[in-house]
Coordinates of N, CA and C in Angstrom, one line a residue:
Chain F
X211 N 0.6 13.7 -8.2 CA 2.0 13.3 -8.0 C 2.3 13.2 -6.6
X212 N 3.0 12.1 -6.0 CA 2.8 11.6 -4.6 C 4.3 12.5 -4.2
X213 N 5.4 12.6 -5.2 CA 6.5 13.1 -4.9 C 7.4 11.9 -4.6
X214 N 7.1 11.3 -5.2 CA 8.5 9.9 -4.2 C 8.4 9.1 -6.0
X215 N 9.5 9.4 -6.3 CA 9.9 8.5 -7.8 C 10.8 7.5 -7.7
X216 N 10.2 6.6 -7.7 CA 10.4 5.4 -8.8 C 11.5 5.1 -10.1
X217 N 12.3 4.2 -9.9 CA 13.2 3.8 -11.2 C 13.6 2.6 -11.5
X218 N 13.6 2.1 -12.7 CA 13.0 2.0 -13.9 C 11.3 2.1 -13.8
X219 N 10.6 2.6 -14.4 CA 9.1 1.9 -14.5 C 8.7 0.5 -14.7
X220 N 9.5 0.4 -16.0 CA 9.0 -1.1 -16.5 C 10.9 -1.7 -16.1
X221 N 10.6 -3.1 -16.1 CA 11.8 -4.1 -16.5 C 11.7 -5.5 -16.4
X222 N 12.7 -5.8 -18.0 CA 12.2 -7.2 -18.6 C 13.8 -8.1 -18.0
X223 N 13.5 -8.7 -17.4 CA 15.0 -9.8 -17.2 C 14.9 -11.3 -17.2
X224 N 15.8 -11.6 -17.2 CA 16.0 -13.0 -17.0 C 15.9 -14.0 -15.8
X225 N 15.2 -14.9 -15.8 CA 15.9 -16.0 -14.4 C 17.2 -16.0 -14.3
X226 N 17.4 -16.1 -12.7 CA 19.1 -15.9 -12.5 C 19.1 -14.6 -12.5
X227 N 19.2 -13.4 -12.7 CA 19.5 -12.2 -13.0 C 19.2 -11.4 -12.0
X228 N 20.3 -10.4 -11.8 CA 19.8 -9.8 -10.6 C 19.5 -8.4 -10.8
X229 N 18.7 -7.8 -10.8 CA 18.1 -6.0 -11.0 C 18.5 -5.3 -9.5
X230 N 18.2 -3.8 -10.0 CA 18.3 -3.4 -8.8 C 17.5 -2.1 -9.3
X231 N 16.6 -1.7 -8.1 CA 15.3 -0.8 -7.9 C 15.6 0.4 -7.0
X232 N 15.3 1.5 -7.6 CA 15.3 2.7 -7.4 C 13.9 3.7 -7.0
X233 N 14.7 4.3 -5.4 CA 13.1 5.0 -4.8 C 13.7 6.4 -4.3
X234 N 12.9 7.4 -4.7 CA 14.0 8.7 -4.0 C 12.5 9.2 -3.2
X235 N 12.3 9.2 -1.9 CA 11.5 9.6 -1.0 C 11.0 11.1 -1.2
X236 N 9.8 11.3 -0.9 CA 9.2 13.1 -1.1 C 10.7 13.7 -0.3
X237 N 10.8 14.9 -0.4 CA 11.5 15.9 0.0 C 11.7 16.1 1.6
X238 N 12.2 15.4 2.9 CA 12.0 16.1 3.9 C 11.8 14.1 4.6
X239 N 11.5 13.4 3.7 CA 10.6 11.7 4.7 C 11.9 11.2 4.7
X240 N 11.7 10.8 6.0 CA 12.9 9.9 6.0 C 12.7 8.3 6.3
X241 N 11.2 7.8 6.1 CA 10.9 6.5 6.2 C 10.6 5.9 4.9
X242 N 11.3 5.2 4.2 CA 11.3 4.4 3.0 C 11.0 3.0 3.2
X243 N 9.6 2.6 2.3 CA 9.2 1.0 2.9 C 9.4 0.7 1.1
X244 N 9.3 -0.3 1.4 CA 9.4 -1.3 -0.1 C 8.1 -2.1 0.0
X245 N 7.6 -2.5 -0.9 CA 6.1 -3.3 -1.3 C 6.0 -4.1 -1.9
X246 N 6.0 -5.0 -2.1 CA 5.3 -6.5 -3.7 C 4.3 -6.5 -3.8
X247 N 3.4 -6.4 -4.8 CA 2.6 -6.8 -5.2 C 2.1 -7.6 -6.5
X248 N 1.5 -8.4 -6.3 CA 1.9 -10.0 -7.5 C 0.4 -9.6 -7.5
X249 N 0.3 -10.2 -9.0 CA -1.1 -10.1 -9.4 C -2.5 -10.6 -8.7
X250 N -2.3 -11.7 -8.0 CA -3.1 -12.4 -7.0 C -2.8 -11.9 -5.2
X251 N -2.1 -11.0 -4.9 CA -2.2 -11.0 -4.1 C -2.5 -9.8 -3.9
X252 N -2.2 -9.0 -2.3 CA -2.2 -7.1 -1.8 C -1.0 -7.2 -1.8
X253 N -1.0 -6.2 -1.4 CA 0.3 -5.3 -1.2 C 1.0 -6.0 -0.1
X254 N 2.2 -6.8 -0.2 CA 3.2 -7.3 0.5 C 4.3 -6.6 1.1
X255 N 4.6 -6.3 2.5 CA 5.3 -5.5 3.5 C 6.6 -6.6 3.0
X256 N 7.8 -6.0 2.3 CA 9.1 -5.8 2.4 C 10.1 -5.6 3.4
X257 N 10.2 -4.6 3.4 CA 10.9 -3.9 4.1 C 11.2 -1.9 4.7
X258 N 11.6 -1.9 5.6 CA 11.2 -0.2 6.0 C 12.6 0.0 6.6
X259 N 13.2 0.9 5.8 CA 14.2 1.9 6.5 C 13.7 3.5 6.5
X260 N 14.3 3.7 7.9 CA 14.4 5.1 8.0 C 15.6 6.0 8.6
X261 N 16.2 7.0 8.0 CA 16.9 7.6 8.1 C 18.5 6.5 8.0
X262 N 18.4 5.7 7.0 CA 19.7 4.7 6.3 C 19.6 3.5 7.4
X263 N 18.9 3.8 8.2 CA 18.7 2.1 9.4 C 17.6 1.5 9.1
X264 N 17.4 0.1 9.1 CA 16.8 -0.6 9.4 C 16.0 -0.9 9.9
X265 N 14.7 -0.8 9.8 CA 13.6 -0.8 11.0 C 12.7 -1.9 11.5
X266 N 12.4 -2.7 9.9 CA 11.0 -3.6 10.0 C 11.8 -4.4 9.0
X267 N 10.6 -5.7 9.4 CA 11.4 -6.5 7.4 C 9.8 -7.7 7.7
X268 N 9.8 -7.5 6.7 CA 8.2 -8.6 6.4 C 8.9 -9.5 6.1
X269 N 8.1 -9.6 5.3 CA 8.3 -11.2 3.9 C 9.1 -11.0 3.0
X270 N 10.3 -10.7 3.0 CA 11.4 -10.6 2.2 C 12.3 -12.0 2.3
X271 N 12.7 -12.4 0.9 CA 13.1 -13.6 0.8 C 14.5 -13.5 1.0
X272 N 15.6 -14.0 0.8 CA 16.6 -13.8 1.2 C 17.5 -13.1 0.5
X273 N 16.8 -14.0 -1.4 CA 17.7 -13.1 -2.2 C 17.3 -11.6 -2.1
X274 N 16.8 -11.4 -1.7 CA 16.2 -10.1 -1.9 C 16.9 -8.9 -0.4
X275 N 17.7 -8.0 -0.9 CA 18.0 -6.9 0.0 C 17.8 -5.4 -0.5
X276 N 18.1 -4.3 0.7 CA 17.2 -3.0 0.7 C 18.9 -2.3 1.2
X277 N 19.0 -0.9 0.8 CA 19.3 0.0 1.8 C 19.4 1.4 1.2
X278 N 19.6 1.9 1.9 CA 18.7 3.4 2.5 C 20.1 4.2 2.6
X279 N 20.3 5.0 1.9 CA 21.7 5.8 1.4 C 21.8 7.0 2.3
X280 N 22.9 8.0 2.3 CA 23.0 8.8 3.1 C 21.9 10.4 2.3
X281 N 21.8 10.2 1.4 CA 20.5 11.0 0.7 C 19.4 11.2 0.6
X282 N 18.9 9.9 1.6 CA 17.7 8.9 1.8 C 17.3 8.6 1.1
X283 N 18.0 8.0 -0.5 CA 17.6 7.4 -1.5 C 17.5 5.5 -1.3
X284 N 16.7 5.1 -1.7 CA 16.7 3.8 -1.5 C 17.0 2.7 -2.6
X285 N 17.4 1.7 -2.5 CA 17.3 0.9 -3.3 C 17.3 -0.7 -3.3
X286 N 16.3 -1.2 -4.0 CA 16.1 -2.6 -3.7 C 16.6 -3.2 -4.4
X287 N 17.5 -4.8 -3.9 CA 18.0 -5.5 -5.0 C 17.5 -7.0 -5.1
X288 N 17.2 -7.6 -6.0 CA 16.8 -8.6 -6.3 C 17.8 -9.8 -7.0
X289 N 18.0 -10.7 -6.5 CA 19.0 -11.4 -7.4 C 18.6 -13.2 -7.7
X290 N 19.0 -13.7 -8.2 CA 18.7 -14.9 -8.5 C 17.0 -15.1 -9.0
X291 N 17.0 -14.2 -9.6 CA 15.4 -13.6 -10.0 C 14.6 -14.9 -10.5
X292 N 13.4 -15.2 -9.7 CA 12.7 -16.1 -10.5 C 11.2 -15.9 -10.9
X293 N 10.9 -16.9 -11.8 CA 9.4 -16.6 -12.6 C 8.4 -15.8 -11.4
X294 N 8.0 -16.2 -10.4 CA 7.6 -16.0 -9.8 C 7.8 -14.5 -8.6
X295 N 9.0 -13.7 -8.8 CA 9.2 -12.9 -8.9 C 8.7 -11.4 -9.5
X296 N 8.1 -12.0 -10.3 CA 7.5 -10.7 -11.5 C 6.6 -10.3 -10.5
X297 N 6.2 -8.9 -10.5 CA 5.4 -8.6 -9.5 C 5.4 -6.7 -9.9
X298 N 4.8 -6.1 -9.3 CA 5.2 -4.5 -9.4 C 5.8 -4.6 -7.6
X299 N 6.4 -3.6 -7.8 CA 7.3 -3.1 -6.7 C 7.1 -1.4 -6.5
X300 N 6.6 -1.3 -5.5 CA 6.6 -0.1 -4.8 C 7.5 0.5 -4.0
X301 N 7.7 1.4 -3.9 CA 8.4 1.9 -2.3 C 7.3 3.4 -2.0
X302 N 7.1 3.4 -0.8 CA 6.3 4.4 -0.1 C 7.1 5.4 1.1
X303 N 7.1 6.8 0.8 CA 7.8 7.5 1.8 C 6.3 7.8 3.2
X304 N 7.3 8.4 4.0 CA 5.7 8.7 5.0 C 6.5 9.7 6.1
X305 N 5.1 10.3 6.4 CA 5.4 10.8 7.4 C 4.3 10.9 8.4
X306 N 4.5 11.2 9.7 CA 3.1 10.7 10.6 C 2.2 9.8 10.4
X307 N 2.7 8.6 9.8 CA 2.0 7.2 9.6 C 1.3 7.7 8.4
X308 N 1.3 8.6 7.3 CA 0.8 8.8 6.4 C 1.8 8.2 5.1
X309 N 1.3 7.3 4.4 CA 2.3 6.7 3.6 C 2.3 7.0 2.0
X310 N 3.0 7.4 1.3 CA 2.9 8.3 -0.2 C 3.5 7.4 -1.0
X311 N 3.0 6.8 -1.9 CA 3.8 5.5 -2.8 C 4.5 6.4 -4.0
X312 N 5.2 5.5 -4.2 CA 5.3 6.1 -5.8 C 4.8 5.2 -6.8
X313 N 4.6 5.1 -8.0 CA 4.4 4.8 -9.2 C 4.4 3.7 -9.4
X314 N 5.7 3.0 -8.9 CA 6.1 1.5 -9.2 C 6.5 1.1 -10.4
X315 N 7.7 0.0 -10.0 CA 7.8 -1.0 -11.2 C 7.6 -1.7 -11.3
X316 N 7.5 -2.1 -12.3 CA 6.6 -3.7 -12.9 C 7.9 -4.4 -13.6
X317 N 8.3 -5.4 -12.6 CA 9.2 -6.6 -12.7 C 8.8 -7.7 -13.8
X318 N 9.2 -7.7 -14.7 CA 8.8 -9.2 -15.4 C 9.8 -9.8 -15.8
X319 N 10.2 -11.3 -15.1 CA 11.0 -12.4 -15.3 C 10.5 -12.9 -16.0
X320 N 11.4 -13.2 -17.1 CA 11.5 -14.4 -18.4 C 11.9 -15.5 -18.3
Chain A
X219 N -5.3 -17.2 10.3 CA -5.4 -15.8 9.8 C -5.2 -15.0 9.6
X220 N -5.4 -14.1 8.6 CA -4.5 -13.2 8.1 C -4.9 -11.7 9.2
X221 N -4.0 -10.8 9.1 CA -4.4 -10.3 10.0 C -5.5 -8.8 9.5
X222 N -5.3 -8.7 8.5 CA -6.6 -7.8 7.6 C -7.2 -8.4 6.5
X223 N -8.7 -8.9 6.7 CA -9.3 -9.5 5.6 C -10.1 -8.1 5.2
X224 N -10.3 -8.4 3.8 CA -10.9 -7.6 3.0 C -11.6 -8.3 2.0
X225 N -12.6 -7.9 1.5 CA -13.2 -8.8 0.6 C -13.2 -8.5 -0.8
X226 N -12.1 -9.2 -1.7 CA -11.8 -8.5 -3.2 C -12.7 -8.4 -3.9
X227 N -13.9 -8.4 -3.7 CA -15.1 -8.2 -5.1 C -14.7 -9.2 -5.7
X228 N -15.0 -8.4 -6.8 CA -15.5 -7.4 -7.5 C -17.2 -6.8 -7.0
X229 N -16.9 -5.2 -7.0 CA -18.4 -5.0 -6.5 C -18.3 -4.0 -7.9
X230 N -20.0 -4.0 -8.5 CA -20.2 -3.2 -9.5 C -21.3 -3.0 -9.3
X231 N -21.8 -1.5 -9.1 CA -22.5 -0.7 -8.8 C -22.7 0.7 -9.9
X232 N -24.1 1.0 -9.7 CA -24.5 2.2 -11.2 C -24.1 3.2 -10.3
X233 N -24.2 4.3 -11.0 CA -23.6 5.6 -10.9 C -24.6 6.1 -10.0
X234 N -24.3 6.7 -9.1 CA -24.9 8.0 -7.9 C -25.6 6.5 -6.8
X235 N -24.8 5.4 -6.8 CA -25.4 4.5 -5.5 C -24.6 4.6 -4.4
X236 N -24.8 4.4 -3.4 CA -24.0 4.0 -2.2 C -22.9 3.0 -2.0
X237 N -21.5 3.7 -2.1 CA -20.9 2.6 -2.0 C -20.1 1.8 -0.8
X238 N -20.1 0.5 -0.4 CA -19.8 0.3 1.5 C -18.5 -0.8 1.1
X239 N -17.2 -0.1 1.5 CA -15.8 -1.1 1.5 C -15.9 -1.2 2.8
X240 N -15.3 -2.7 3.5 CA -15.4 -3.1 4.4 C -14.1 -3.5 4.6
X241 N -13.4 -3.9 5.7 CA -12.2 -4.4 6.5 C -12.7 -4.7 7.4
X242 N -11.8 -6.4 8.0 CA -12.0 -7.1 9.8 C -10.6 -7.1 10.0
X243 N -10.2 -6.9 11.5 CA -9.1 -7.0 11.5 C -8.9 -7.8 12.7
X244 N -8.0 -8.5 13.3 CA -7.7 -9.4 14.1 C -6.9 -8.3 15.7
X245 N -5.6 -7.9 14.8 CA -4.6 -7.3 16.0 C -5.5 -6.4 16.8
X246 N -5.8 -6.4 17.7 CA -6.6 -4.7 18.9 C -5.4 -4.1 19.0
X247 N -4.3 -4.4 18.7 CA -2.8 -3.1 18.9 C -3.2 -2.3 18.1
X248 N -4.0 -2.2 16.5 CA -3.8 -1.5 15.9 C -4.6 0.0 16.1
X249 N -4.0 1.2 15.9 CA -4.7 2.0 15.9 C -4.7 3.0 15.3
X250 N -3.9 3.0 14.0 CA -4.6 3.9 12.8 C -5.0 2.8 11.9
X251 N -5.4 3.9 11.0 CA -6.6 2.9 10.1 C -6.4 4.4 8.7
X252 N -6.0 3.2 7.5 CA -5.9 4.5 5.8 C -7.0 3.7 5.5
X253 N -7.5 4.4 4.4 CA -7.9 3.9 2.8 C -7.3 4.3 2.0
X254 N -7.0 3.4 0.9 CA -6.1 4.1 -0.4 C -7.2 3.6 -1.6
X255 N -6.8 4.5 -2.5 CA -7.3 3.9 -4.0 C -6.0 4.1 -5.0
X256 N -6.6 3.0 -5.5 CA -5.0 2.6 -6.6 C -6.2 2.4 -7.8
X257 N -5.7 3.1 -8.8 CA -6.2 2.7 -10.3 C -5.2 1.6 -10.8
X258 N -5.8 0.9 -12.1 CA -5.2 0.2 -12.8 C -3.4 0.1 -12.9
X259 N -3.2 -0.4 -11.7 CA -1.9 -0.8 -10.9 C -1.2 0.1 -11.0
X260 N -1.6 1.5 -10.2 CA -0.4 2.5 -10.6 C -0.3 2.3 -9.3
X261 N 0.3 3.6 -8.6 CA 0.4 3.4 -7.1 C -0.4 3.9 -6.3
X262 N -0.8 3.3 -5.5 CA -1.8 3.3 -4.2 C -1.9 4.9 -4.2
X263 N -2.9 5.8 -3.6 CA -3.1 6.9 -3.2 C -4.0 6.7 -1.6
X264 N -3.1 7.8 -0.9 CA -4.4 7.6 0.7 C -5.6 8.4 0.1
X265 N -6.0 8.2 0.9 CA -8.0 8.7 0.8 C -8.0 9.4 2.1
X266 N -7.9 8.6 3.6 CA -8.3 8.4 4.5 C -7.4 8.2 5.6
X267 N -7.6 9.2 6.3 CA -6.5 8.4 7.8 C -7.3 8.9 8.7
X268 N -7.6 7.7 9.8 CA -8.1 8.2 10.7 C -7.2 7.4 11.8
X269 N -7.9 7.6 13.3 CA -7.0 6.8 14.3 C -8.0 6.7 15.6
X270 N -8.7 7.3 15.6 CA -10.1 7.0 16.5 C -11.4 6.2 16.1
X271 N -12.1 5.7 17.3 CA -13.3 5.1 16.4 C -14.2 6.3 16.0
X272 N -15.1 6.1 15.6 CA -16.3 7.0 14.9 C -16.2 7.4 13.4
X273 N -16.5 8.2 13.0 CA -16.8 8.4 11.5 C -15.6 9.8 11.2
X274 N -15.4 9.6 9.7 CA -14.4 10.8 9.0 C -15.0 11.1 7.6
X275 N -15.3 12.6 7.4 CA -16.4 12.5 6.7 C -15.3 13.4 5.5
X276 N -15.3 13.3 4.3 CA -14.2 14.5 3.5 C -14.8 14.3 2.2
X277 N -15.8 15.5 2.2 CA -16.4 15.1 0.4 C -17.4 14.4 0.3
X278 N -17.4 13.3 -0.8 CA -18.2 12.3 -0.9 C -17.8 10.9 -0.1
X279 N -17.1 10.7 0.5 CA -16.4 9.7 1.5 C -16.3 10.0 2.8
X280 N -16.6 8.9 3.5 CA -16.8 8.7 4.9 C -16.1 7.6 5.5
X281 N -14.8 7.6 6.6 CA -14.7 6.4 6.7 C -15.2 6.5 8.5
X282 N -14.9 4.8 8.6 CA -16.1 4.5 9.6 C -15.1 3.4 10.7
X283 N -14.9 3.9 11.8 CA -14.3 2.8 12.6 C -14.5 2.0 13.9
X284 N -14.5 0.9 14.3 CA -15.5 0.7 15.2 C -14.4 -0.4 15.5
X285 N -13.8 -0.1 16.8 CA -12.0 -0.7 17.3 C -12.9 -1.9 18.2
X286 N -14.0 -1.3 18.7 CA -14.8 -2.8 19.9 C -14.8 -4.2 18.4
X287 N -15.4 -3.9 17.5 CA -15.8 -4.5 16.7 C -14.5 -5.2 15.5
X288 N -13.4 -4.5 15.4 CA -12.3 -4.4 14.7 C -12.4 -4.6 13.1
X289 N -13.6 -3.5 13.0 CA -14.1 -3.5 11.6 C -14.2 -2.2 11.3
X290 N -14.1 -2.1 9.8 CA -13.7 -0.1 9.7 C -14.5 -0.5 8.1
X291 N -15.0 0.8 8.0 CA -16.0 0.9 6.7 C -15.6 2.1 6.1
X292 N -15.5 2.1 4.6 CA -15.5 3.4 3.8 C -16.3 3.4 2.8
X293 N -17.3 4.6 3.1 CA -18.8 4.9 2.5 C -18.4 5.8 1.4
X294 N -18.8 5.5 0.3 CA -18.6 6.3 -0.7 C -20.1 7.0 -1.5
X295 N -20.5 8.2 -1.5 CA -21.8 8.8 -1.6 C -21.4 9.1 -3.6
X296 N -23.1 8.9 -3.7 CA -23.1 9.6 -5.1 C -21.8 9.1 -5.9
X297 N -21.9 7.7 -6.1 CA -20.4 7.2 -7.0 C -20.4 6.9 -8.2
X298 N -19.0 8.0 -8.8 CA -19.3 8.3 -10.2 C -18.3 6.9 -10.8
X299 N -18.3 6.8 -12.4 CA -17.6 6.1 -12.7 C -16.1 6.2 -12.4
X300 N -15.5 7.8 -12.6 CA -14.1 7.9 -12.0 C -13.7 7.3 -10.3
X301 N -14.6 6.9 -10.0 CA -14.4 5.9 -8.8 C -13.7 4.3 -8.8
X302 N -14.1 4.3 -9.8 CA -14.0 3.0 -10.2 C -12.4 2.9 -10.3
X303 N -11.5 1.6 -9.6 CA -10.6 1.7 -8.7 C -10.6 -0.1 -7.9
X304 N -9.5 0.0 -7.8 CA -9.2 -0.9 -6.2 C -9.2 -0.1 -5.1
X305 N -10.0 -0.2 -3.6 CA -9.7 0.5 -2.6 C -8.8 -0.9 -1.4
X306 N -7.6 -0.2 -0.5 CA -7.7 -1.0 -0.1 C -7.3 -0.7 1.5
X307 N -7.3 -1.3 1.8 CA -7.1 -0.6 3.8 C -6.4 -0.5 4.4
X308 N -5.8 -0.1 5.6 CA -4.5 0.0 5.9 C -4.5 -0.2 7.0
X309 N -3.4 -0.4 8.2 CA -3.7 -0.7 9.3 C -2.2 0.0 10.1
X310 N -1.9 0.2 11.1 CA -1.0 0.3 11.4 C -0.8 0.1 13.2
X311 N 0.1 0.1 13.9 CA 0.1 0.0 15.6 C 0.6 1.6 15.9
X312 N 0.8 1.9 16.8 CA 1.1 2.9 17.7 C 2.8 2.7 17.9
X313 N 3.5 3.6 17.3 CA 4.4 3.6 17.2 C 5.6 2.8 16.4
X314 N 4.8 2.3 15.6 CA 5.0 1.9 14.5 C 4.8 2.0 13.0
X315 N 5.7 2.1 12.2 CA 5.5 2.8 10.6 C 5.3 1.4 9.7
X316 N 5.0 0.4 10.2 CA 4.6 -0.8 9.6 C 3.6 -0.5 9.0
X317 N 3.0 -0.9 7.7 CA 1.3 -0.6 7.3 C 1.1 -2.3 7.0
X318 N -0.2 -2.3 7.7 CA -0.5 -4.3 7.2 C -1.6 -3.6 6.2
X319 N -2.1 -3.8 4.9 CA -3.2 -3.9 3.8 C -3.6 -5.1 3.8
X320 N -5.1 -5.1 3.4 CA -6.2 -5.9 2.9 C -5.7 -5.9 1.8
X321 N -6.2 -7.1 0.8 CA -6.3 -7.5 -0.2 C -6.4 -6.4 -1.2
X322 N -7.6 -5.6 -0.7 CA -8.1 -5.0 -1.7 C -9.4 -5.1 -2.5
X323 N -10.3 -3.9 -2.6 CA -11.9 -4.6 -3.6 C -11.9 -3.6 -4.6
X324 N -11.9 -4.5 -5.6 CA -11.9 -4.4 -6.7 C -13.2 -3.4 -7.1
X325 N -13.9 -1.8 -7.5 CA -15.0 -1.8 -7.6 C -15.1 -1.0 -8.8
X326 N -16.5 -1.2 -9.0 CA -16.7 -0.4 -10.7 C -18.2 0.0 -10.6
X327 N -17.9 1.0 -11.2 CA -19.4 2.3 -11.0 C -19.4 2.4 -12.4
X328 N -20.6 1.6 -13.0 CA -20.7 2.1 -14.1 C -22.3 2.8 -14.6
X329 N -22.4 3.6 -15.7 CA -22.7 4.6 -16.2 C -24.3 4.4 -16.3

């Protein structure tokens, strides 16, 4: 157990639809990254908050935003969801460049 | 170019062989270097952090870095089936919490 959970596990939605993704960092990290990963690809750099600020942003599309709570809970949102969307989603807490994922969820648009 | 190639396999290898995961990397900013292993899509686990060149030895694994070369290797001794796994690599700069990943290789140790 990495200590950084993940919410929902699984989720089934629609095109058009917008979810929203849940990361509660190990106990103490205050750097929360977000991840994609689609079946044909690696692990796709999102986005990275730490301590509720904004730090990095990869390949994040537009519908797609992040932020980082006063709890250092995080949460990703996705909207205008499309096929191609489906993917697992990660978030990783870290500390000293050491990065701890959690579990992930596995996105699937209908 | 991408800035971490890795080569996805699939590599399938018998039980108690030598196993050699490989990474090239382009940026010379970078200077740590993970391994992770992720089973059947759950989430990534580190293995490995190193940030110097030379070798990191912990167990049955070794990783290997060679920054002139911008190539890093993780040697896996005596590999059992519970190895069997995606490993994939990690990269990072100096002062930065950014991680760039390889692809990922696909590998299987069987029996």
């Amino acid at each position: 157990d990495s200590g950084v959970t993940q919410t929902p596990k699984h989720l089934i939605t629609a095109t058009g639809q917008r979810v929203t993704l849940r990361c509660s960092p190990r106990s103490g990290d205050l750097s929360v990254y977000w991840y994609q990963q689609s079946l044909d690809q690696g692990l796709q750099f999102l986005i990275h908050y730490y301590n509720g600020e904004e730090r990095a942003k990869g390949n994040i599309l537009e519908r797609f935003s992040a932020q980082q709570f006063p709890d250092l809970h995080s949460e990703l949102n996705l909207s205008s969801l499309e096929l191609g969307d489906s993917a697992l989603y990660f978030c990783a807490s870290s500390v000293a460049g050491e990065a701890f994922f959690g579990q992930g969820t596995r996105l699937t648009v209908v | 170019q991408k800035e971490v190639e890795q080569d996805p396999g699939p590599l399938s290898v018998p039980e108690g062989a030598i196993v050699s995961l490989n990474c090239t990397y382009s940026n010379s900013a970078f200077q740590y270097f993970m391994w992770y292993r992720q089973y059947s899509r759950k989430g990534p686990e580190l293995l490995m952090y190193t940030y110097s060149s030379g070798n990191k030895e912990d167990g049955r694994f070794t990783a290997q870095v060679d920054k002139s070369s911008k190539y890093i290797s993780l040697f896996i001794r005596d590999s059992q089936p519970s190895d069997s796994a995606t490993y994939l690599c990690a990269m990072s700069q100096y002062n930065t919490d950014k991680l760039i990943f390889g692809t990922g290789t696909r590998l299987q140790v069987f029996p």
